[in-house]
Coordinates of C-alpha atoms in Angstrom, one line a residue:
M1 CA -35.2 40.8 33.1
T2 CA -34.9 41.1 29.4
R3 CA -36.6 38.4 27.3
L4 CA -34.6 36.6 24.7
L5 CA -36.1 35.0 21.6
L6 CA -34.8 31.6 20.4
L7 CA -33.8 31.5 16.8
P8 CA -35.9 29.0 14.9
M9 CA -32.8 27.2 13.7
A10 CA -31.3 26.7 17.2
A11 CA -29.4 23.5 17.3
A12 CA -28.0 21.2 20.0
V13 CA -24.3 21.1 20.3
V14 CA -22.5 18.5 18.1
A15 CA -21.4 15.5 20.1
A16 CA -18.1 14.7 18.2
P17 CA -15.0 14.6 20.4
F18 CA -12.8 17.7 20.4
L19 CA -9.1 17.4 19.8
F20 CA -6.8 19.1 22.3
S21 CA -3.4 17.9 21.3
G22 CA -1.5 15.8 18.8
P23 CA -2.0 15.5 15.0
S24 CA -5.1 13.8 13.6
S25 CA -6.1 12.4 10.2
G26 CA -9.4 14.2 10.6
G27 CA -8.7 17.4 12.5
I28 CA -10.7 20.3 13.9
F29 CA -11.8 21.6 10.6
E30 CA -12.8 19.7 7.4
I31 CA -12.7 21.1 3.9
W32 CA -16.2 21.5 2.4
P33 CA -15.3 21.0 -1.3
P34 CA -17.2 22.5 -4.2
S35 CA -18.8 19.1 -4.9
K36 CA -20.5 19.4 -1.6
T37 CA -21.2 23.1 -1.3
G38 CA -21.9 24.0 -5.0
I39 CA -19.5 26.9 -4.7
T40 CA -17.8 26.7 -8.1
W41 CA -16.8 30.4 -8.5
R42 CA -13.2 31.3 -8.9
H43 CA -11.3 34.6 -8.5
D44 CA -9.6 36.1 -11.5
N45 CA -6.8 38.4 -10.3
A46 CA -6.2 39.9 -13.8
E47 CA -2.6 38.7 -13.8
S48 CA -0.4 40.2 -16.5
A49 CA 3.3 40.0 -17.4
R50 CA 3.5 43.7 -16.5
R51 CA 2.4 43.0 -12.9
Y52 CA 0.1 45.9 -12.1
Q53 CA -0.2 46.6 -8.4
P54 CA -4.0 45.9 -7.9
E55 CA -3.6 42.4 -9.3
S56 CA -2.0 41.3 -6.0
I57 CA -4.4 42.9 -3.6
G58 CA -7.8 41.0 -3.6
P59 CA -10.1 39.4 -2.9
G60 CA -12.0 39.6 0.3
V61 CA -15.2 37.8 1.3
A62 CA -18.4 38.7 3.2
I63 CA -20.4 36.5 5.5
F64 CA -23.9 37.9 6.0
D65 CA -27.6 36.9 6.0
Y66 CA -29.0 38.9 3.0
N67 CA -32.4 37.3 3.0
N68 CA -33.1 37.0 6.8
D69 CA -33.6 33.3 6.8
G70 CA -31.2 32.7 9.7
N71 CA -28.4 31.2 7.5
M72 CA -25.2 33.0 6.7
D73 CA -24.7 33.7 3.0
L74 CA -21.4 34.3 1.1
F75 CA -20.3 37.1 -1.2
F76 CA -17.0 37.1 -3.2
P77 CA -15.8 40.2 -5.1
N78 CA -14.0 39.7 -8.4
S79 CA -11.7 41.7 -10.7
G80 CA -13.1 43.5 -13.7
P81 CA -12.4 46.1 -16.4
C82 CA -10.2 49.0 -15.6
D83 CA -7.4 51.1 -17.2
F84 CA -4.9 48.2 -17.2
F85 CA -7.2 45.2 -17.7
Q86 CA -9.9 44.3 -20.2
P87 CA -11.0 40.8 -19.5
S88 CA -11.3 38.4 -22.5
R89 CA -14.7 37.2 -21.1
P90 CA -17.1 38.9 -18.7
L91 CA -16.2 38.5 -15.0
R92 CA -18.5 38.9 -12.1
A93 CA -18.6 38.7 -8.3
A94 CA -20.6 35.8 -6.7
L95 CA -23.4 35.8 -4.1
Y96 CA -24.2 32.3 -2.7
R97 CA -27.4 31.7 -0.8
N98 CA -26.9 29.3 2.2
N99 CA -29.5 26.6 1.8
G100 CA -29.0 25.5 5.5
D101 CA -27.9 22.0 4.6
G102 CA -24.2 22.6 3.7
T103 CA -25.0 23.6 0.2
F104 CA -25.1 27.0 -1.5
T105 CA -27.0 28.3 -4.5
D106 CA -25.5 31.0 -6.8
V107 CA -28.0 33.9 -6.9
T108 CA -25.7 36.6 -8.2
E109 CA -27.5 37.4 -11.4
R110 CA -31.0 37.4 -9.8
A111 CA -29.8 39.5 -6.8
G112 CA -28.2 42.0 -9.1
V113 CA -24.8 42.1 -7.5
T114 CA -22.5 41.0 -10.3
N115 CA -20.3 44.2 -10.0
S116 CA -19.1 43.2 -13.5
V117 CA -18.2 46.7 -14.7
N118 CA -15.8 47.3 -11.7
F119 CA -12.5 45.9 -10.5
G120 CA -13.7 44.5 -7.2
I121 CA -11.5 44.1 -4.2
G122 CA -13.3 43.9 -0.8
A123 CA -16.7 43.9 0.8
A124 CA -18.4 45.2 3.9
A125 CA -22.0 44.4 5.0
A126 CA -24.4 46.3 7.3
D127 CA -28.0 47.5 7.4
Y128 CA -27.1 51.2 6.7
D129 CA -30.7 52.4 6.5
G130 CA -32.3 50.5 9.4
D131 CA -34.9 48.7 7.3
G132 CA -34.0 45.3 8.7
F133 CA -32.2 44.0 5.6
V134 CA -28.4 43.9 5.3
D135 CA -26.9 46.0 2.6
L136 CA -23.5 45.5 0.9
L137 CA -20.6 47.8 0.0
V138 CA -18.1 46.5 -2.5
T139 CA -14.7 48.3 -2.5
N140 CA -13.2 48.6 -6.0
Y141 CA -10.3 50.1 -7.9
G142 CA -12.3 52.8 -9.7
H143 CA -15.2 53.7 -7.4
N144 CA -17.0 51.8 -4.7
V145 CA -20.5 50.3 -5.2
L146 CA -23.2 50.4 -2.6
Y147 CA -25.9 47.7 -3.1
H148 CA -29.1 48.5 -1.2
N149 CA -31.0 45.4 -0.2
R150 CA -34.6 45.7 -1.4
G151 CA -35.8 43.0 1.0
D152 CA -37.1 40.7 -1.8
G153 CA -33.8 38.9 -2.6
T154 CA -32.6 41.6 -4.9
F155 CA -30.3 44.7 -4.5
E156 CA -30.2 48.1 -6.3
D157 CA -27.1 50.2 -7.0
A158 CA -27.5 53.2 -4.6
T159 CA -24.0 54.5 -5.0
K160 CA -24.5 57.8 -6.7
R161 CA -27.6 58.7 -4.6
A162 CA -25.7 57.9 -1.5
G163 CA -22.7 60.0 -2.5
L164 CA -20.1 57.2 -2.3
D165 CA -18.8 57.3 -5.9
A166 CA -15.5 59.0 -5.4
P167 CA -12.7 57.4 -7.4
G168 CA -9.7 55.6 -5.9
L169 CA -8.0 52.3 -5.1
Y170 CA -10.1 51.2 -2.1
T171 CA -9.4 48.2 0.1
S172 CA -11.0 47.4 3.5
A173 CA -14.1 49.2 4.7
V174 CA -16.0 49.3 8.1
W175 CA -19.5 50.3 9.0
F176 CA -19.5 51.8 12.5
D177 CA -21.4 54.5 14.4
Y178 CA -18.7 57.1 15.1
N179 CA -21.0 59.8 16.4
N180 CA -23.5 57.7 18.4
D181 CA -26.6 58.8 16.5
G182 CA -27.8 55.2 16.0
R183 CA -26.9 55.1 12.3
P184 CA -23.9 53.2 10.9
D185 CA -21.3 55.5 9.3
L186 CA -18.7 54.3 6.9
F187 CA -14.9 54.4 6.8
V188 CA -13.3 53.3 3.5
G189 CA -9.6 52.5 3.4
H190 CA -7.6 53.9 0.5
F191 CA -4.4 52.3 -0.6
V192 CA -1.8 54.3 -2.6
R193 CA -2.3 57.0 -5.2
Y194 CA -2.8 54.8 -8.2
A195 CA -3.6 54.7 -11.9
K196 CA -2.0 52.9 -14.8
K197 CA 0.1 56.0 -15.5
F198 CA 1.6 55.8 -12.0
E199 CA 2.7 52.2 -12.2
Q200 CA 6.3 51.7 -11.3
E201 CA 8.9 49.5 -13.0
C202 CA 10.1 46.8 -10.7
K203 CA 12.2 44.1 -12.3
T204 CA 14.5 41.2 -11.3
A205 CA 16.7 39.9 -14.1
G206 CA 14.5 41.7 -16.6
V207 CA 11.3 40.2 -15.3
Y208 CA 8.5 42.4 -13.8
H209 CA 7.5 41.9 -10.2
Y210 CA 4.9 43.5 -8.1
C211 CA 6.4 46.6 -6.6
Y212 CA 6.8 47.1 -2.9
P213 CA 4.3 49.8 -1.9
A214 CA 7.0 52.2 -0.9
S215 CA 7.3 52.9 -4.6
Y216 CA 3.9 54.7 -4.5
D217 CA 2.6 57.9 -2.9
P218 CA 0.3 57.5 0.1
W219 CA -3.3 58.7 -0.1
P220 CA -5.9 59.6 2.6
S221 CA -8.9 57.3 3.4
K222 CA -12.5 58.4 3.5
L223 CA -15.0 58.8 6.4
Y224 CA -18.7 59.2 5.5
R225 CA -21.4 60.3 7.9
N226 CA -24.7 58.6 7.5
N227 CA -27.4 61.3 7.1
G228 CA -30.3 58.9 7.8
D229 CA -32.0 59.5 4.5
G230 CA -30.0 57.1 2.3
T231 CA -27.3 59.6 1.7
F232 CA -23.9 60.2 3.2
T233 CA -21.7 63.3 3.8
D234 CA -17.9 63.1 3.3
V235 CA -16.5 64.3 6.6
S236 CA -13.0 63.1 5.9
A237 CA -11.5 66.6 6.2
Q238 CA -13.5 67.9 9.2
S239 CA -13.1 64.7 11.2
G240 CA -9.3 64.8 10.8
I241 CA -9.0 61.4 9.1
G242 CA -8.5 63.0 5.7
K243 CA -5.4 64.8 7.0
Y244 CA -3.4 61.6 7.1
P245 CA -2.3 60.1 3.8
G246 CA -1.6 56.4 4.3
K247 CA -1.5 53.1 2.4
T248 CA -4.4 51.4 4.1
F249 CA -5.0 47.6 3.9
G250 CA -6.9 46.8 7.1
V251 CA -9.2 48.5 9.6
V252 CA -11.1 47.6 12.8
A253 CA -13.4 49.7 14.8
V254 CA -13.4 49.3 18.6
D255 CA -13.7 51.4 21.7
I256 CA -10.1 51.3 23.0
D257 CA -10.5 53.4 26.1
G258 CA -14.1 52.6 27.3
D259 CA -15.5 56.1 26.8
G260 CA -18.4 54.8 24.7
F261 CA -17.2 56.1 21.4
M262 CA -15.6 53.8 18.8
D263 CA -12.1 54.4 17.6
L264 CA -10.3 53.1 14.5
F265 CA -7.1 51.0 14.2
V266 CA -5.8 51.2 10.6
S267 CA -2.9 49.2 9.2
N268 CA -0.7 50.7 6.5
D269 CA 1.8 49.1 4.2
S270 CA 5.3 50.6 4.4
V271 CA 4.2 53.7 6.4
P272 CA 3.2 53.9 10.1
N273 CA -0.1 52.4 11.2
F274 CA -2.8 54.8 12.4
L275 CA -4.8 54.8 15.6
F276 CA -7.6 57.3 15.3
H277 CA -8.9 58.1 18.7
N278 CA -12.5 59.4 18.7
L279 CA -12.7 62.8 20.4
R280 CA -16.5 62.5 20.8
D281 CA -17.2 65.7 19.0
G282 CA -17.0 64.4 15.4
R283 CA -13.2 64.6 15.3
F284 CA -10.5 62.0 15.5
E285 CA -6.9 62.4 16.8
E286 CA -4.2 60.2 15.3
I287 CA -2.2 58.8 18.2
G288 CA -0.5 55.8 16.6
L289 CA 3.0 56.9 17.6
E290 CA 2.2 58.0 21.1
A291 CA 0.1 54.8 21.7
G292 CA 2.9 52.6 20.6
V293 CA 1.2 51.0 17.6
G294 CA 2.5 53.0 14.7
Y295 CA 6.0 51.5 14.3
S296 CA 7.9 48.4 15.3
D297 CA 9.9 48.5 18.6
D298 CA 12.9 49.5 16.4
G299 CA 11.0 52.5 15.0
I300 CA 10.4 50.9 11.6
A301 CA 7.2 51.2 9.6
R302 CA 6.3 47.7 8.6
S303 CA 4.0 46.2 6.0
G304 CA 0.7 46.3 7.8
M305 CA -2.0 44.2 6.2
G306 CA -4.8 42.4 8.2
V307 CA -5.9 43.7 11.6
D308 CA -8.3 42.8 14.4
A309 CA -9.2 43.8 18.0
G310 CA -10.2 41.7 21.0
D311 CA -9.4 41.1 24.7
Y312 CA -7.1 38.1 24.4
G313 CA -5.7 38.7 27.8
G314 CA -9.0 38.8 29.7
D315 CA -8.3 42.0 31.5
G316 CA -11.4 43.9 30.2
R317 CA -9.5 46.0 27.7
P318 CA -9.4 45.4 23.9
D319 CA -6.0 44.5 22.4
L320 CA -4.9 45.1 18.8
F321 CA -3.4 42.7 16.3
V322 CA -1.8 43.4 12.9
A323 CA -0.1 41.1 10.4
N324 CA 3.0 42.1 8.4
L325 CA 5.2 40.8 5.7
N326 CA 7.6 37.9 6.3
R327 CA 10.6 38.5 8.5
E328 CA 8.9 41.6 10.0
R329 CA 7.1 39.7 12.7
F330 CA 3.4 40.2 13.3
S331 CA 2.4 42.4 16.3
I332 CA 0.0 41.9 19.1
Y333 CA -0.5 45.1 21.1
R334 CA -1.6 44.6 24.7
N335 CA -3.9 47.4 25.9
L336 CA -2.2 48.9 29.0
G337 CA -5.0 51.5 29.5
R338 CA -4.5 55.3 29.3
L339 CA -4.3 55.0 25.5
A340 CA -1.0 53.0 25.6
F341 CA -0.1 49.7 24.1
Q342 CA 2.8 47.3 24.3
D343 CA 3.8 44.8 21.6
L344 CA 3.9 41.4 23.2
A345 CA 4.7 39.4 20.0
G346 CA 7.8 38.0 21.7
P347 CA 6.4 36.9 25.1
S348 CA 3.2 35.6 23.6
N349 CA 5.1 33.4 21.1
L350 CA 3.2 35.1 18.2
G351 CA 6.4 36.6 16.8
R352 CA 8.1 33.2 16.6
E353 CA 5.1 31.5 15.0
T354 CA 4.6 34.1 12.3
Y355 CA 8.1 35.3 11.4
M356 CA 8.3 33.6 8.0
Y357 CA 4.8 34.4 6.9
S358 CA 3.1 37.2 5.1
G359 CA -0.3 37.7 6.8
W360 CA -3.6 39.0 5.3
G361 CA -6.9 37.9 6.6
L362 CA -7.0 37.1 10.4
R363 CA -9.4 37.0 13.3
F364 CA -9.6 36.6 17.0
V365 CA -11.9 33.7 17.5
D366 CA -12.7 31.2 20.3
F367 CA -12.3 28.2 18.0
D368 CA -12.6 25.7 20.9
N369 CA -15.4 27.5 22.8
D370 CA -13.4 27.6 26.1
G371 CA -14.1 31.3 26.6
D372 CA -10.9 32.9 25.5
L373 CA -9.8 34.3 22.2
D374 CA -7.5 32.3 19.9
L375 CA -6.2 33.4 16.4
V376 CA -6.7 32.2 12.9
L377 CA -4.5 33.6 10.1
A378 CA -4.6 33.4 6.3
N379 CA -1.2 33.9 4.7
G380 CA 0.5 34.3 1.3
H381 CA 3.3 36.4 -0.2
P382 CA 2.1 39.3 -2.4
D383 CA 4.5 38.5 -5.2
N384 CA 3.8 35.3 -7.1
L385 CA 7.3 35.3 -8.5
I386 CA 9.0 35.6 -5.1
E387 CA 10.4 32.0 -5.1
A388 CA 12.5 32.8 -8.2
S389 CA 14.3 35.7 -6.4
H390 CA 14.3 34.7 -2.7
T391 CA 15.2 31.4 -1.2
G392 CA 13.2 30.3 1.8
L393 CA 10.1 32.3 0.8
K394 CA 6.9 31.0 -0.9
W395 CA 4.1 32.6 -2.7
K396 CA 1.5 30.2 -1.4
E397 CA 1.6 29.7 2.4
P398 CA -0.4 27.6 4.9
L399 CA -3.1 28.9 7.3
L400 CA -2.3 29.1 11.0
L401 CA -4.4 28.2 14.0
L402 CA -3.0 29.6 17.3
E403 CA -4.6 28.5 20.5
N404 CA -4.6 31.0 23.4
R405 CA -3.2 29.4 26.6
N406 CA -3.1 32.0 29.3
G407 CA -1.8 34.7 27.0
K408 CA 0.7 32.6 25.1
F409 CA -0.2 31.2 21.6
V410 CA 0.4 27.6 20.8
N411 CA 0.4 26.5 17.2
R412 CA -2.5 24.0 16.7
S413 CA -2.2 24.0 12.9
G414 CA -0.9 20.4 12.8
D415 CA -4.2 19.0 14.1
A416 CA -6.5 21.6 12.6
G417 CA -7.2 19.4 9.6
E418 CA -6.3 18.9 5.9
G419 CA -7.1 22.6 5.1
F420 CA -4.2 23.7 7.3
R421 CA -1.8 21.3 5.6
Q422 CA -2.2 22.9 2.2
D423 CA -0.7 26.2 0.9
Y424 CA -2.8 29.1 -0.5
P425 CA -2.4 32.5 -2.2
A426 CA -4.7 33.7 0.6
R427 CA -6.0 37.2 1.1
G428 CA -9.4 37.7 2.7
L429 CA -10.7 35.7 5.7
A430 CA -14.1 35.7 7.2
I431 CA -15.4 33.7 10.1
G432 CA -19.0 32.6 10.8
D433 CA -21.2 29.8 11.8
L434 CA -22.4 28.5 8.4
D435 CA -24.5 25.6 9.8
N436 CA -25.7 27.2 13.1
D437 CA -24.1 24.5 15.3
G438 CA -22.3 27.0 17.6
W439 CA -18.9 26.3 16.2
T440 CA -17.2 28.9 14.0
D441 CA -16.4 28.0 10.4
L442 CA -13.8 29.7 8.1
V443 CA -14.0 31.1 4.6
V444 CA -10.7 31.9 2.9
A445 CA -10.6 34.0 -0.3
N446 CA -7.6 33.3 -2.5
N447 CA -5.9 35.5 -5.1
G448 CA -6.5 34.2 -8.6
A449 CA -7.9 30.9 -7.2
A450 CA -11.1 29.3 -5.8
P451 CA -12.1 30.1 -2.2
V452 CA -11.8 27.5 0.6
V453 CA -14.6 26.7 3.0
L454 CA -13.5 25.0 6.3
H455 CA -16.2 23.6 8.4
H456 CA -15.7 23.1 12.1
R457 CA -16.3 19.5 13.2
G458 CA -17.6 20.7 16.6
G459 CA -16.8 19.5 20.1
T460 CA -18.2 18.8 23.6
N461 CA -17.8 22.3 25.0
H462 CA -21.0 24.3 25.5
W463 CA -21.9 27.7 24.1
I464 CA -24.5 30.5 23.9
G465 CA -25.0 32.6 20.7
L466 CA -26.3 36.2 20.6
A467 CA -27.8 37.9 17.5
G468 CA -28.4 41.6 17.5
A469 CA -25.6 43.0 19.6
P470 CA -24.4 46.1 17.6
P471 CA -20.8 47.2 17.2
G472 CA -19.7 49.0 20.3
A473 CA -21.6 46.8 22.6
I474 CA -19.9 44.8 25.4
V475 CA -21.1 41.4 26.3
R476 CA -20.2 40.1 29.9
W477 CA -20.8 36.9 31.7
P478 CA -19.4 35.5 35.0
R479 CA -16.1 34.3 33.6
G480 CA -15.4 36.7 30.7
S481 CA -16.4 39.5 28.4
R482 CA -16.4 40.2 24.7
F483 CA -16.2 43.5 22.7
V484 CA -18.4 43.7 19.7
T485 CA -16.1 45.1 17.0
A486 CA -16.8 46.2 13.4
G487 CA -14.6 45.4 10.5
G488 CA -11.3 43.6 11.1
S489 CA -9.5 40.9 9.1
Y490 CA -8.6 42.1 5.5
L491 CA -11.1 43.2 2.8
S492 CA -13.8 41.1 4.5
S493 CA -17.0 41.2 6.5
Q494 CA -17.8 38.8 9.4
D495 CA -20.8 37.0 10.8
P496 CA -22.1 39.6 13.3
R497 CA -23.3 37.1 15.9
V498 CA -21.5 36.7 19.2
I499 CA -20.7 33.2 20.4
I500 CA -19.8 32.8 24.1
G501 CA -17.8 29.7 24.8
L502 CA -18.6 28.0 28.1
G503 CA -16.1 25.2 28.2
G504 CA -17.5 22.2 30.1
A505 CA -20.1 24.3 32.0
A506 CA -23.6 23.3 31.0
K507 CA -25.2 26.3 32.7
L508 CA -24.7 30.1 32.8
D509 CA -26.2 32.2 35.5
W510 CA -26.4 35.5 33.6
I511 CA -25.3 37.6 30.6
E512 CA -25.1 41.4 30.6
I513 CA -25.1 43.4 27.4
E514 CA -23.9 47.0 27.7
W515 CA -25.3 48.9 24.7
P516 CA -23.2 51.6 23.1
A517 CA -23.5 55.3 24.0
P518 CA -25.4 57.5 24.3
T519 CA -27.5 55.2 26.5
K520 CA -24.8 52.7 27.6
R521 CA -27.8 50.9 29.1
I522 CA -27.1 47.5 30.6
E523 CA -29.4 44.6 30.1
R524 CA -29.1 41.5 32.3
I525 CA -30.4 38.1 31.2
E526 CA -30.8 35.5 33.8
N527 CA -30.2 31.8 33.1
P528 CA -30.1 31.9 29.3
A529 CA -30.6 28.6 27.5
V530 CA -27.3 26.9 26.6
D531 CA -26.3 25.5 23.2
R532 CA -28.7 27.8 21.5
Y533 CA -28.8 31.1 19.5
H534 CA -30.9 33.9 20.9
F535 CA -32.2 37.1 19.3
L536 CA -31.7 40.2 21.4
N537 CA -34.8 42.5 21.5
R538 CA -33.6 45.0 19.0
S539 CA -36.5 47.4 19.6
R540 CA -34.9 48.1 23.0
R541 CA -31.5 49.1 21.6
Q542 CA -31.9 52.9 22.2

C-alpha cells in the first residue's frame, strides 16, 4: 500500500450549506475584492484608436505555488512596449504571494518577473528542470520569456540559454511530456503572422475595429523538446506540428486514446482546429478532420478560443470542449473511442446556453464536489466597439456556471453569486483552491481591466485532494475517474492538484493512480483520509 503524506495546511470541510437550486442573495461564489485581497494590479491592453490586433487578445493568469509553502500564488501578465505601442509609463506584470489568510502580497519586483520590456499575453507554469520549484513561461508578442525559479523567492531570465527566444505572436502554452522521458516538454501556440506592418484596415463608418482573424495569414506553432540540461530543442518540423499553420488561441494536452502518450487539442480562430495524435515515435499526426473536431457539423471553421478536456460523461474516455464566437455555438465533443468524436452541444444543452456568448477562458471543474465535471466559462466579445455596429451583442459579458446533470448542462449562473451577475471583458480563467478548503475558486483575467477573484463559499459534500499527480496520470476511485491534463482554458495555468468530489459519502475505500508511460504503474491507496489534501510520494513516480 502506498503511503500518503498529509499536507500541513489540510483543513476540514467548510460547514456552510450548499445551494442546489434557486437564486440567492449570497450564492455559491463570493467576490474577494481588492480591499480584502490586496490585489490592486490592473491590466493595460494598450488600447489605441487604430485598434491593433494584439490589444484584444490578453491577458491570461497563472495559479501556481512558486515558493512551496502550500498556498497557490497568482501571476498576471501585462502589455508592454512593442512596434505599435510605447507606454506613457512603465507597465509590468504582477506576481502575488498568497499569505494563506485570503490576502496577497505583491512580490513582483523582488521576484524579478516584471516582464516590463515585453508585450505579455499568457502564462504557463511547471517545474521544467525537476529541482522541486515551479518555473514560469510568459508568452509575449515579440518573444517568450522563461523565468527559472531559483528556489529563494526569485527568478532568473533563462530564455536565451534555454533556446526559447524565437520571435512571434504567442498565445497559450502547455508543458507536457510528449516523449515519456520524464521531462516536461513545451508546446507554444502561435496566433497569426503579425507585425505592425501587417495590420489590416477594418473600419465601420470610418471608425477602426479589431479585424476578424481571417484577415491575417496563419502561422505554425512551436514544439520544444526538453533536453534535461536547462535547454530545449525546437522539434516543430520533425514532430510534424510545424507543418500546420494555424491561428492558435487555446491548447490542452490529454491522452485521447489511452495509449499512454499525451496528444494535443488545439483551437484555431477562423481556420480548422487541430487534433495532434501522438504517434509514440516523436511525431504527431493531425487528425482533426477525421476525428470530427476540426469543423462544425456544417463543415465551417469557427472562431476557436478556449479549450479543455475531461470525462464529463463518466465513460472513462476524455472528451473535448472548445468555445467559439457568438452565434457559432460552443462545441463539446464526446469521445466515442477509436479516435472519433461527436459534437453533443445540442443534446447536452450547451449550444443553447452559449449561443450568444463569445467564450475565452473555461474549465471542466467539479464545483459542487459531487464527483462529476461541470463547466465554468469566462466570456466577452473581442471588439470593444461591437455594440455600435451590432444590436444584441455586448463587449462585456457575464460568466457562466453550468452544472452537469447526467450529461446535460443546467445553467446555475443565477445562484452562483454576485460575480456571475456582472459583465466583464474576460479573457483568461484559472481555477484553484486558494484557501485549501477543498472547494475550487476562480480567477478571471480581464482585458484592460482589473482581475476578479471569486471564492467558493464551500458546502457539505466531502472531498479528497491529491498533490503530485503529473499530467498524463489517471486517478480512479470506486465511483469515478479523472484524467490529469495539462494546459487548457485560455492563456492560463491551473492549480495542478486534483480534487475528488465524494458527494455525501464520508468515506472512500480506495484510490488508484495510474502513472504515465513508460511505467504505467498503478498505485493503490486504501482508505485515504477524507476532507484533506495528500502529497503523493513523488520519488516513486518512475
